[in-house]
Structures are given as structure tokens and as C-alpha cells.
């Protein structure tokens, strides 16, 4: 349960903090005996808040200072941040600090915080790198992860999961939820990404819904171990009719590879008889595929060197994509 231990109060021309500390968990004697000063978040010459300043004293009489950087300047008249709550951010059983900075937008649903963890060796609070990148963080003590959830005006949600690895908070999972309130009806597809320690995408998962009910889960790991040149674009979803039956199919961008700029995709086509999507065998091996609706085939033109390229043509035969032409250009 969260415990508010400090809150900012508006004073003339500046913001000060009331040192209203609640009882803390007795897991570290030094942590328990901390005393707080009255830090502030003064406005700059343009009447904006850029930083929140916190200060505390340890039992040895030393003063320690913490600075929270606002993600962007916030008008002092609109400033609602500054509340500090006691949270076990790194799941070591000792209370840490979470500082409310501001809201992302006017909805009041997407909050940004700064985070500080207690270090038992130095008896100080240390800033958590990248904590303010997590929107509306939820501390999941049972699963030992932090889950952020940003809700857009379009009734979508960007959900990110972070875990502690080698002393750092790293993103391990991300999911884009398309229709969070179930108002759109029909078919919707959510996309999720798994990450390794270097935040490279290791798996892309699609959740296919119909009127809010999960119909299929589709996964791909193709090419991802090779490390694309543009990993930030991996997992992009497209709805092209690649088998020309009038029903939009599913393509997932796997990234661009080699210094020749070869783009690859994985694909699933709609199976009317099964009323589900079927993966297109070896579609991920076609470099730079494109649809030719007039001829109803898939074409590929890819460079094999800086002076030569290869043309490939694929046609649908009995429900399968078959290579029917190959030539050097």
C-alpha cells in the first residue's frame, strides 16, 4: 500500500514541501530514522517549474539532496506534482521513494514519476535511471516487476513491463492494446514485444480479438536474433491483402538487415473455411516483398551487391505461395 510521506503546497511565487513523514517499515535502522527538511520546487523567471528539490538528514547529521527533473517545464499555476509516496521499487523489502512529477496530457490518467531506491551500503537514496519514462507505474510486488500503462484519446493503451537486471531497471515486455474499452467491435489486434537484456526484440506476439473475445495468438521470432538495423521499427503491423481474396491479411515487420537495406516480414492470411489466420510458409524469407494487385502476385526486388539485384515473383497456387520467376537485374 502506498504511503504519502511528503506533499507540495503552493506558496507565494514558489512551491514548498511539507515534511509530513509517515511511519516507515523497520527494515533498516538508518532508513527509519531519516528526517526530512522542507524542499521546494521554485518557479523560474517565466513562472514555470523545472525541478523539484528534496532534502533529508541521516542520523549521522549529514544532509543529502535529491533533484527531480521535470520532463518539460510546467506552469506554476498548473503544477499538481510533488507528492512523494513510499514504494518498494526494487523489491528488496526496504521502502523507496516515488515522486509524482506531472501528467502526460489533460486527461489526468497518465502520470509521470521519478524514482529513488534506498542503498543500504551508502545509506542514501539513489535515482533510478529511466524511471520517468514509465507512464503510470504500477509496482507488482508479487511478480517483482513494474508495469506502466499509457492510455490514449483513441482508446488504446501502451503497456510496458520493467524488471531489475544487474541492478538496472530494464524493459522486458511491451504490449499495444488496440481497443481497451471494447467499444469498436469487430476484429481488433493487439501487438506485444519481448525484449532481451539489451532491449532487442526477441519475439513479436499478436492477439486477435473479435468483439472483445480472443480468437488467436500469433507469434514470430524470425530474423530477430540477427539484430535488425532499425530495431525501433520491428513489430509494426500492416493489414494488406496479400493473397488477393478481398480480406485484409496480417503482416509483421521483422526489420531491415545487411548494409544493402533488405526488409523482411512475417505474414498470416485469412482462411475463410477455418475462420482464422494461417501463417504463410517462408514468407519471412522474401526480401522487400510488395503486392501486385493487378497481376495478383507478390514481387521482390532486392540488392545482392551495390551493382546487381535479383527479381523474384511469387504466385498463389492451391493456397500456397510459390516462386514462379527469378532473374538477375
mmCIF file of C-alpha atoms in Angstrom:
data_model
loop_
_atom_site.group_PDB
_atom_site.id
_atom_site.type_symbol
_atom_site.label_atom_id
_atom_site.label_comp_id
_atom_site.label_asym_id
_atom_site.label_seq_id
_atom_site.Cartn_x
_atom_site.Cartn_y
_atom_site.Cartn_z
ATOM 1 C CA UNK A 1 0.000 0.000 0.000
ATOM 2 C CA UNK A 2 1.270 3.469 -0.841
ATOM 3 C CA UNK A 3 2.028 5.898 1.988
ATOM 4 C CA UNK A 4 2.289 9.608 1.243
ATOM 5 C CA UNK A 5 5.277 10.981 3.117
ATOM 6 C CA UNK A 6 5.633 14.436 1.555
ATOM 7 C CA UNK A 7 3.385 16.769 -0.391
ATOM 8 C CA UNK A 8 3.962 20.077 -2.134
ATOM 9 C CA UNK A 9 1.985 23.100 -1.025
ATOM 10 C CA UNK A 10 1.565 26.271 -3.069
ATOM 11 C CA UNK A 11 3.208 29.315 -1.520
ATOM 12 C CA UNK A 12 3.592 32.825 -2.964
ATOM 13 C CA UNK A 13 5.638 32.535 -6.165
ATOM 14 C CA UNK A 14 7.082 29.123 -5.273
ATOM 15 C CA UNK A 15 6.265 25.596 -4.200
ATOM 16 C CA UNK A 16 7.361 24.208 -0.829
ATOM 17 C CA UNK A 17 7.177 20.757 0.651
ATOM 18 C CA UNK A 18 5.628 19.889 3.984
ATOM 19 C CA UNK A 19 7.718 17.377 5.929
ATOM 20 C CA UNK A 20 4.825 15.149 6.925
ATOM 21 C CA UNK A 21 6.527 11.763 7.252
ATOM 22 C CA UNK A 22 4.540 8.627 7.995
ATOM 23 C CA UNK A 23 5.872 5.664 9.946
ATOM 24 C CA UNK A 24 8.195 3.550 7.823
ATOM 25 C CA UNK A 25 8.879 -0.157 7.758
ATOM 26 C CA UNK A 26 11.579 -1.185 10.220
ATOM 27 C CA UNK A 27 13.847 -2.950 7.757
ATOM 28 C CA UNK A 28 16.849 -0.632 8.058
ATOM 29 C CA UNK A 29 17.568 1.408 11.237
ATOM 30 C CA UNK A 30 19.184 4.235 9.279
ATOM 31 C CA UNK A 31 16.295 4.360 6.812
ATOM 32 C CA UNK A 32 13.822 4.518 9.670
ATOM 33 C CA UNK A 33 15.492 7.474 11.373
ATOM 34 C CA UNK A 34 15.696 9.777 8.370
ATOM 35 C CA UNK A 35 14.456 13.320 8.984
ATOM 36 C CA UNK A 36 13.174 15.494 6.184
ATOM 37 C CA UNK A 37 13.761 19.153 5.547
ATOM 38 C CA UNK A 38 11.316 21.306 3.623
ATOM 39 C CA UNK A 39 12.480 21.121 -0.012
ATOM 40 C CA UNK A 40 10.909 23.212 -2.729
ATOM 41 C CA UNK A 41 10.082 23.487 -6.405
ATOM 42 C CA UNK A 42 10.599 27.193 -7.150
ATOM 43 C CA UNK A 43 9.357 28.652 -10.392
ATOM 44 C CA UNK A 44 11.793 30.138 -12.899
ATOM 45 C CA UNK A 45 11.661 33.623 -14.398
ATOM 46 C CA UNK A 46 8.881 32.542 -16.742
ATOM 47 C CA UNK A 47 6.705 31.160 -13.957
ATOM 48 C CA UNK A 48 7.451 27.526 -14.734
ATOM 49 C CA UNK A 49 8.512 24.580 -12.605
ATOM 50 C CA UNK A 50 11.572 22.760 -13.968
ATOM 51 C CA UNK A 51 12.872 20.888 -10.922
ATOM 52 C CA UNK A 52 11.733 19.587 -7.564
ATOM 53 C CA UNK A 53 14.350 19.770 -4.804
ATOM 54 C CA UNK A 54 14.231 17.311 -1.895
ATOM 55 C CA UNK A 55 16.500 17.117 1.151
ATOM 56 C CA UNK A 56 16.857 14.720 4.070
ATOM 57 C CA UNK A 57 19.197 14.074 7.002
ATOM 58 C CA UNK A 58 20.597 10.735 8.148
ATOM 59 C CA UNK A 59 21.204 10.047 11.871
ATOM 60 C CA UNK A 60 24.897 10.945 11.490
ATOM 61 C CA UNK A 61 23.822 14.530 10.805
ATOM 62 C CA UNK A 62 24.688 14.529 7.115
ATOM 63 C CA UNK A 63 22.424 16.365 4.700
ATOM 64 C CA UNK A 64 21.550 14.695 1.403
ATOM 65 C CA UNK A 65 19.874 16.321 -1.584
ATOM 66 C CA UNK A 66 17.715 14.851 -4.338
ATOM 67 C CA UNK A 67 16.733 16.611 -7.545
ATOM 68 C CA UNK A 68 13.792 15.572 -9.706
ATOM 69 C CA UNK A 69 13.979 16.847 -13.272
ATOM 70 C CA UNK A 70 10.599 17.642 -14.785
ATOM 71 C CA UNK A 71 10.145 16.036 -18.249
ATOM 72 C CA UNK A 72 9.204 19.508 -19.514
ATOM 73 C CA UNK A 73 8.620 22.902 -17.844
ATOM 74 C CA UNK A 74 5.207 23.085 -16.187
ATOM 75 C CA UNK A 75 3.411 26.329 -15.431
ATOM 76 C CA UNK A 76 3.345 27.005 -11.680
ATOM 77 C CA UNK A 77 -0.382 27.726 -11.996
ATOM 78 C CA UNK A 78 -0.951 24.272 -13.488
ATOM 79 C CA UNK A 79 1.528 22.387 -11.303
ATOM 80 C CA UNK A 80 -0.011 19.480 -9.394
ATOM 81 C CA UNK A 81 3.106 17.355 -8.856
ATOM 82 C CA UNK A 82 5.301 16.848 -5.841
ATOM 83 C CA UNK A 83 3.536 14.114 -3.882
ATOM 84 C CA UNK A 84 6.036 11.519 -2.703
ATOM 85 C CA UNK A 85 4.977 8.001 -1.862
ATOM 86 C CA UNK A 86 6.730 5.157 -0.124
ATOM 87 C CA UNK A 87 7.163 2.221 -2.513
ATOM 88 C CA UNK A 88 9.466 -0.790 -2.599
ATOM 89 C CA UNK A 89 10.591 -0.095 -6.147
ATOM 90 C CA UNK A 90 13.417 -2.651 -6.295
ATOM 91 C CA UNK A 91 11.665 -5.346 -4.230
ATOM 92 C CA UNK A 92 14.323 -5.665 -1.537
ATOM 93 C CA UNK A 93 11.864 -5.156 1.313
ATOM 94 C CA UNK A 94 13.048 -1.625 2.091
ATOM 95 C CA UNK A 95 10.840 1.391 1.315
ATOM 96 C CA UNK A 96 11.992 3.520 -1.598
ATOM 97 C CA UNK A 97 10.590 6.802 -2.926
ATOM 98 C CA UNK A 98 8.348 7.624 -5.856
ATOM 99 C CA UNK A 99 7.877 11.319 -6.694
ATOM 100 C CA UNK A 100 4.914 12.491 -8.762
ATOM 101 C CA UNK A 101 6.056 14.939 -11.450
ATOM 102 C CA UNK A 102 3.114 15.677 -13.754
ATOM 103 C CA UNK A 103 0.529 14.267 -16.135
ATOM 104 C CA UNK A 104 1.361 13.477 -19.760
ATOM 105 C CA UNK A 105 -1.821 15.103 -21.063
ATOM 106 C CA UNK A 106 -5.031 16.778 -19.966
ATOM 107 C CA UNK A 107 -6.875 13.511 -19.300
ATOM 108 C CA UNK A 108 -5.331 13.158 -15.843
ATOM 109 C CA UNK A 109 -4.890 9.426 -16.447
ATOM 110 C CA UNK A 110 -1.240 9.248 -17.481
ATOM 111 C CA UNK A 111 1.109 10.215 -14.666
ATOM 112 C CA UNK A 112 4.899 10.508 -14.680
ATOM 113 C CA UNK A 113 7.052 9.895 -11.613
ATOM 114 C CA UNK A 114 10.668 9.989 -10.584
ATOM 115 C CA UNK A 115 12.059 7.122 -8.524
ATOM 116 C CA UNK A 116 14.768 6.716 -5.879
ATOM 117 C CA UNK A 117 15.900 3.464 -4.249
ATOM 118 C CA UNK A 118 17.457 3.174 -0.804
ATOM 119 C CA UNK A 119 21.063 1.948 -0.775
ATOM 120 C CA UNK A 120 21.893 0.139 2.481
ATOM 121 C CA UNK A 121 25.658 0.440 1.897
ATOM 122 C CA UNK A 122 25.795 4.214 1.443
ATOM 123 C CA UNK A 123 22.612 4.944 3.417
ATOM 124 C CA UNK A 124 21.372 7.241 0.681
ATOM 125 C CA UNK A 125 18.605 7.360 -1.900
ATOM 126 C CA UNK A 126 19.870 6.752 -5.434
ATOM 127 C CA UNK A 127 17.981 7.880 -8.571
ATOM 128 C CA UNK A 128 16.524 5.164 -10.811
ATOM 129 C CA UNK A 129 17.643 5.801 -14.381
ATOM 130 C CA UNK A 130 14.745 5.979 -16.823
ATOM 131 C CA UNK A 131 12.036 5.795 -14.164
ATOM 132 C CA UNK A 132 10.265 8.856 -15.544
ATOM 133 C CA UNK A 133 9.892 7.011 -18.876
ATOM 134 C CA UNK A 134 7.346 4.681 -17.241
ATOM 135 C CA UNK A 135 3.859 6.140 -17.503
ATOM 136 C CA UNK A 136 1.567 5.478 -14.528
ATOM 137 C CA UNK A 137 3.846 2.839 -12.963
ATOM 138 C CA UNK A 138 2.214 0.040 -11.000
ATOM 139 C CA UNK A 139 4.502 -1.763 -8.538
ATOM 140 C CA UNK A 140 3.771 -5.500 -8.820
ATOM 141 C CA UNK A 141 5.434 -6.921 -5.714
ATOM 142 C CA UNK A 142 4.256 -10.481 -6.360
ATOM 143 C CA UNK A 143 5.724 -10.640 -9.878
ATOM 144 C CA UNK A 144 8.630 -8.303 -8.987
ATOM 145 C CA UNK A 145 8.078 -6.042 -11.952
ATOM 146 C CA UNK A 146 6.865 -2.529 -12.653
ATOM 147 C CA UNK A 147 4.111 -2.112 -15.230
ATOM 148 C CA UNK A 148 3.386 1.192 -16.928
ATOM 149 C CA UNK A 149 0.180 1.885 -18.841
ATOM 150 C CA UNK A 150 -0.399 4.925 -21.061
ATOM 151 C CA UNK A 151 -3.952 5.412 -22.328
ATOM 152 C CA UNK A 152 -4.537 7.494 -25.455
ATOM 153 C CA UNK A 153 -7.508 9.551 -26.613
ATOM 154 C CA UNK A 154 -8.141 6.851 -29.254
ATOM 155 C CA UNK A 155 -8.956 4.265 -26.557
ATOM 156 C CA UNK A 156 -5.683 2.427 -26.979
ATOM 157 C CA UNK A 157 -3.111 1.583 -24.318
ATOM 158 C CA UNK A 158 0.660 1.235 -24.435
ATOM 159 C CA UNK A 159 1.651 -1.215 -21.680
ATOM 160 C CA UNK A 160 5.303 -1.705 -20.689
ATOM 161 C CA UNK A 161 6.801 -4.120 -18.169
ATOM 162 C CA UNK A 162 10.143 -3.440 -16.466
ATOM 163 C CA UNK A 163 12.287 -5.769 -14.357
ATOM 164 C CA UNK A 164 15.509 -5.368 -12.402
ATOM 165 C CA UNK A 165 18.502 -6.933 -14.164
ATOM 166 C CA UNK A 166 22.087 -6.467 -12.945
ATOM 167 C CA UNK A 167 20.997 -3.574 -10.765
ATOM 168 C CA UNK A 168 19.238 -1.715 -13.570
ATOM 169 C CA UNK A 169 15.576 -1.354 -14.403
ATOM 170 C CA UNK A 170 15.105 -2.765 -17.909
ATOM 171 C CA UNK A 171 12.098 -3.078 -20.195
ATOM 172 C CA UNK A 172 11.278 -6.749 -20.749
ATOM 173 C CA UNK A 173 7.844 -6.639 -22.371
ATOM 174 C CA UNK A 174 5.644 -4.174 -24.202
ATOM 175 C CA UNK A 175 2.097 -4.520 -25.459
ATOM 176 C CA UNK A 176 -0.027 -2.197 -27.556
ATOM 177 C CA UNK A 177 -3.718 -2.713 -26.756
ATOM 178 C CA UNK A 178 -5.919 -1.507 -29.571
ATOM 179 C CA UNK A 179 -9.440 -1.350 -28.101
ATOM 180 C CA UNK A 180 -9.181 -1.205 -24.314
ATOM 181 C CA UNK A 181 -12.844 -0.394 -23.686
ATOM 182 C CA UNK A 182 -14.327 -2.812 -26.214
ATOM 183 C CA UNK A 183 -16.301 -0.096 -27.973
ATOM 184 C CA UNK A 184 -15.134 -0.629 -31.535
ATOM 185 C CA UNK A 185 -16.443 -4.161 -32.049
ATOM 186 C CA UNK A 186 -15.423 -6.457 -34.880
ATOM 187 C CA UNK A 187 -11.820 -7.552 -35.265
ATOM 188 C CA UNK A 188 -9.033 -5.876 -33.311
ATOM 189 C CA UNK A 189 -5.387 -6.909 -32.961
ATOM 190 C CA UNK A 190 -3.098 -6.160 -30.035
ATOM 191 C CA UNK A 191 0.677 -6.345 -30.532
ATOM 192 C CA UNK A 192 3.280 -7.329 -27.923
ATOM 193 C CA UNK A 193 7.086 -7.438 -27.862
ATOM 194 C CA UNK A 194 9.503 -9.390 -25.658
ATOM 195 C CA UNK A 195 12.967 -7.911 -25.022
ATOM 196 C CA UNK A 196 16.387 -9.228 -24.021
ATOM 197 C CA UNK A 197 18.844 -7.535 -21.645
ATOM 198 C CA UNK A 198 19.944 -5.124 -24.375
ATOM 199 C CA UNK A 199 16.329 -4.239 -25.210
ATOM 200 C CA UNK A 200 16.471 -6.064 -28.527
ATOM 201 C CA UNK A 201 13.106 -7.516 -29.522
ATOM 202 C CA UNK A 202 13.207 -11.311 -29.266
ATOM 203 C CA UNK A 203 9.574 -12.125 -30.053
ATOM 204 C CA UNK A 204 6.527 -10.418 -31.539
ATOM 205 C CA UNK A 205 3.099 -11.653 -30.436
ATOM 206 C CA UNK A 206 -0.276 -10.734 -31.916
ATOM 207 C CA UNK A 207 -3.576 -11.159 -30.063
ATOM 208 C CA UNK A 208 -6.508 -11.335 -32.482
ATOM 209 C CA UNK A 209 -9.890 -10.415 -30.979
ATOM 210 C CA UNK A 210 -13.403 -10.466 -32.369
ATOM 211 C CA UNK A 211 -15.939 -8.365 -30.478
ATOM 212 C CA UNK A 212 -13.613 -8.450 -27.485
ATOM 213 C CA UNK A 213 -13.112 -12.235 -27.413
ATOM 214 C CA UNK A 214 -9.627 -13.610 -28.017
ATOM 215 C CA UNK A 215 -9.662 -15.745 -31.172
ATOM 216 C CA UNK A 216 -5.989 -16.402 -31.929
ATOM 217 C CA UNK A 217 -2.487 -15.774 -30.650
ATOM 218 C CA UNK A 218 0.165 -15.453 -33.372
ATOM 219 C CA UNK A 219 3.907 -15.380 -32.703
ATOM 220 C CA UNK A 220 7.112 -14.845 -34.652
ATOM 221 C CA UNK A 221 10.801 -14.832 -33.787
ATOM 222 C CA UNK A 222 12.109 -14.950 -37.367
ATOM 223 C CA UNK A 223 15.259 -12.922 -38.110
ATOM 224 C CA UNK A 224 15.182 -11.223 -34.717
ATOM 225 C CA UNK A 225 18.302 -12.966 -33.387
ATOM 226 C CA UNK A 226 20.288 -11.431 -36.260
ATOM 227 C CA UNK A 227 19.659 -7.938 -34.916
ATOM 228 C CA UNK A 228 17.980 -5.541 -37.376
ATOM 229 C CA UNK A 229 19.427 -2.172 -38.323
ATOM 230 C CA UNK A 230 16.247 -0.409 -37.197
ATOM 231 C CA UNK A 231 15.065 -2.308 -34.112
ATOM 232 C CA UNK A 232 12.746 0.529 -33.061
ATOM 233 C CA UNK A 233 10.508 -0.258 -36.068
ATOM 234 C CA UNK A 234 10.340 -4.037 -35.562
ATOM 235 C CA UNK A 235 6.854 -5.365 -34.865
ATOM 236 C CA UNK A 236 4.975 -2.795 -36.942
ATOM 237 C CA UNK A 237 1.638 -4.252 -38.016
ATOM 238 C CA UNK A 238 0.219 -3.950 -41.566
ATOM 239 C CA UNK A 239 -3.155 -5.140 -42.917
ATOM 240 C CA UNK A 240 -2.550 -5.823 -46.619
ATOM 241 C CA UNK A 241 -4.490 -8.278 -48.785
ATOM 242 C CA UNK A 242 -1.500 -10.350 -49.881
ATOM 243 C CA UNK A 243 -3.486 -13.309 -51.300
ATOM 244 C CA UNK A 244 -5.990 -11.050 -53.119
ATOM 245 C CA UNK A 245 -9.173 -12.617 -51.754
ATOM 246 C CA UNK A 246 -10.659 -9.333 -50.558
ATOM 247 C CA UNK A 247 -9.910 -9.923 -46.865
ATOM 248 C CA UNK A 248 -7.085 -7.950 -45.207
ATOM 249 C CA UNK A 249 -4.285 -10.198 -44.031
ATOM 250 C CA UNK A 250 -1.617 -9.641 -41.350
ATOM 251 C CA UNK A 251 1.992 -8.645 -41.879
ATOM 252 C CA UNK A 252 4.551 -8.024 -39.154
ATOM 253 C CA UNK A 253 7.687 -6.072 -39.962
ATOM 254 C CA UNK A 254 10.791 -8.004 -38.878
ATOM 255 C CA UNK A 255 13.262 -5.240 -39.612
ATOM 256 C CA UNK A 256 15.941 -4.262 -42.080
ATOM 257 C CA UNK A 257 19.072 -6.379 -42.386
ATOM 258 C CA UNK A 258 22.506 -6.128 -44.058
ATOM 259 C CA UNK A 259 24.106 -2.967 -45.401
ATOM 260 C CA UNK A 260 22.048 -3.423 -48.584
ATOM 261 C CA UNK A 261 18.836 -2.452 -46.806
ATOM 262 C CA UNK A 262 16.792 -5.668 -47.060
ATOM 263 C CA UNK A 263 13.396 -5.541 -45.348
ATOM 264 C CA UNK A 264 11.638 -8.699 -44.168
ATOM 265 C CA UNK A 265 8.138 -9.516 -42.944
ATOM 266 C CA UNK A 266 6.211 -12.410 -41.484
ATOM 267 C CA UNK A 267 2.659 -12.957 -42.734
ATOM 268 C CA UNK A 268 -0.649 -14.658 -41.966
ATOM 269 C CA UNK A 269 -3.554 -14.906 -44.445
ATOM 270 C CA UNK A 270 -7.232 -15.276 -43.646
ATOM 271 C CA UNK A 271 -8.596 -18.806 -44.088
ATOM 272 C CA UNK A 272 -12.307 -18.481 -44.810
ATOM 273 C CA UNK A 273 -13.038 -22.170 -44.190
ATOM 274 C CA UNK A 274 -11.277 -22.231 -40.803
ATOM 275 C CA UNK A 275 -12.287 -18.654 -39.958
ATOM 276 C CA UNK A 276 -8.794 -17.982 -38.693
ATOM 277 C CA UNK A 277 -5.392 -16.780 -39.856
ATOM 278 C CA UNK A 278 -2.827 -19.205 -41.285
ATOM 279 C CA UNK A 279 0.856 -18.424 -41.433
ATOM 280 C CA UNK A 280 2.359 -18.088 -44.923
ATOM 281 C CA UNK A 281 5.194 -20.601 -45.139
ATOM 282 C CA UNK A 282 8.610 -18.979 -45.681
ATOM 283 C CA UNK A 283 7.160 -15.528 -46.307
ATOM 284 C CA UNK A 284 9.817 -14.210 -43.944
ATOM 285 C CA UNK A 285 12.481 -15.332 -46.440
ATOM 286 C CA UNK A 286 11.252 -12.953 -49.169
ATOM 287 C CA UNK A 287 13.313 -9.741 -49.131
ATOM 288 C CA UNK A 288 11.435 -6.477 -49.728
ATOM 289 C CA UNK A 289 8.081 -8.052 -50.746
ATOM 290 C CA UNK A 290 5.347 -5.986 -52.387
ATOM 291 C CA UNK A 291 1.861 -6.810 -53.707
ATOM 292 C CA UNK A 292 0.874 -6.517 -57.349
ATOM 293 C CA UNK A 293 -2.964 -6.455 -57.141
ATOM 294 C CA UNK A 294 -3.404 -6.255 -60.903
ATOM 295 C CA UNK A 295 -1.413 -9.445 -61.579
ATOM 296 C CA UNK A 296 -2.260 -10.953 -58.165
ATOM 297 C CA UNK A 297 1.259 -11.945 -57.276
ATOM 298 C CA UNK A 298 3.983 -10.954 -54.821
ATOM 299 C CA UNK A 299 7.128 -9.334 -56.199
ATOM 300 C CA UNK A 300 10.560 -8.824 -54.707
ATOM 301 C CA UNK A 301 13.449 -6.716 -55.944
ATOM 302 C CA UNK A 302 16.477 -6.890 -53.658
ATOM 303 C CA UNK A 303 20.091 -5.868 -53.995
ATOM 304 C CA UNK A 304 22.713 -8.618 -53.797
ATOM 305 C CA UNK A 305 25.530 -6.122 -54.306
ATOM 306 C CA UNK A 306 25.841 -2.401 -54.987
ATOM 307 C CA UNK A 307 25.636 -3.067 -58.732
ATOM 308 C CA UNK A 308 23.287 -6.061 -59.008
ATOM 309 C CA UNK A 309 19.805 -7.006 -57.807
ATOM 310 C CA UNK A 310 17.502 -10.018 -58.025
ATOM 311 C CA UNK A 311 13.867 -10.032 -59.100
ATOM 312 C CA UNK A 312 11.546 -12.673 -57.587
ATOM 313 C CA UNK A 313 7.912 -13.372 -58.432
ATOM 314 C CA UNK A 314 5.611 -15.441 -56.224
ATOM 315 C CA UNK A 315 2.126 -16.632 -57.190
ATOM 316 C CA UNK A 316 -0.650 -18.305 -55.248
ATOM 317 C CA UNK A 317 -1.267 -21.915 -56.287
ATOM 318 C CA UNK A 318 -3.725 -24.077 -54.342
ATOM 319 C CA UNK A 319 -3.449 -21.813 -51.312
ATOM 320 C CA UNK A 320 0.350 -21.760 -51.266
ATOM 321 C CA UNK A 321 2.784 -19.037 -52.300
ATOM 322 C CA UNK A 322 5.090 -20.460 -54.979
ATOM 323 C CA UNK A 323 8.198 -18.948 -56.573
ATOM 324 C CA UNK A 324 7.479 -18.749 -60.335
ATOM 325 C CA UNK A 325 10.200 -16.442 -61.595
ATOM 326 C CA UNK A 326 13.707 -15.426 -60.683
ATOM 327 C CA UNK A 327 16.086 -13.251 -62.669
ATOM 328 C CA UNK A 328 19.164 -11.113 -62.129
ATOM 329 C CA UNK A 329 18.925 -7.439 -62.916
#
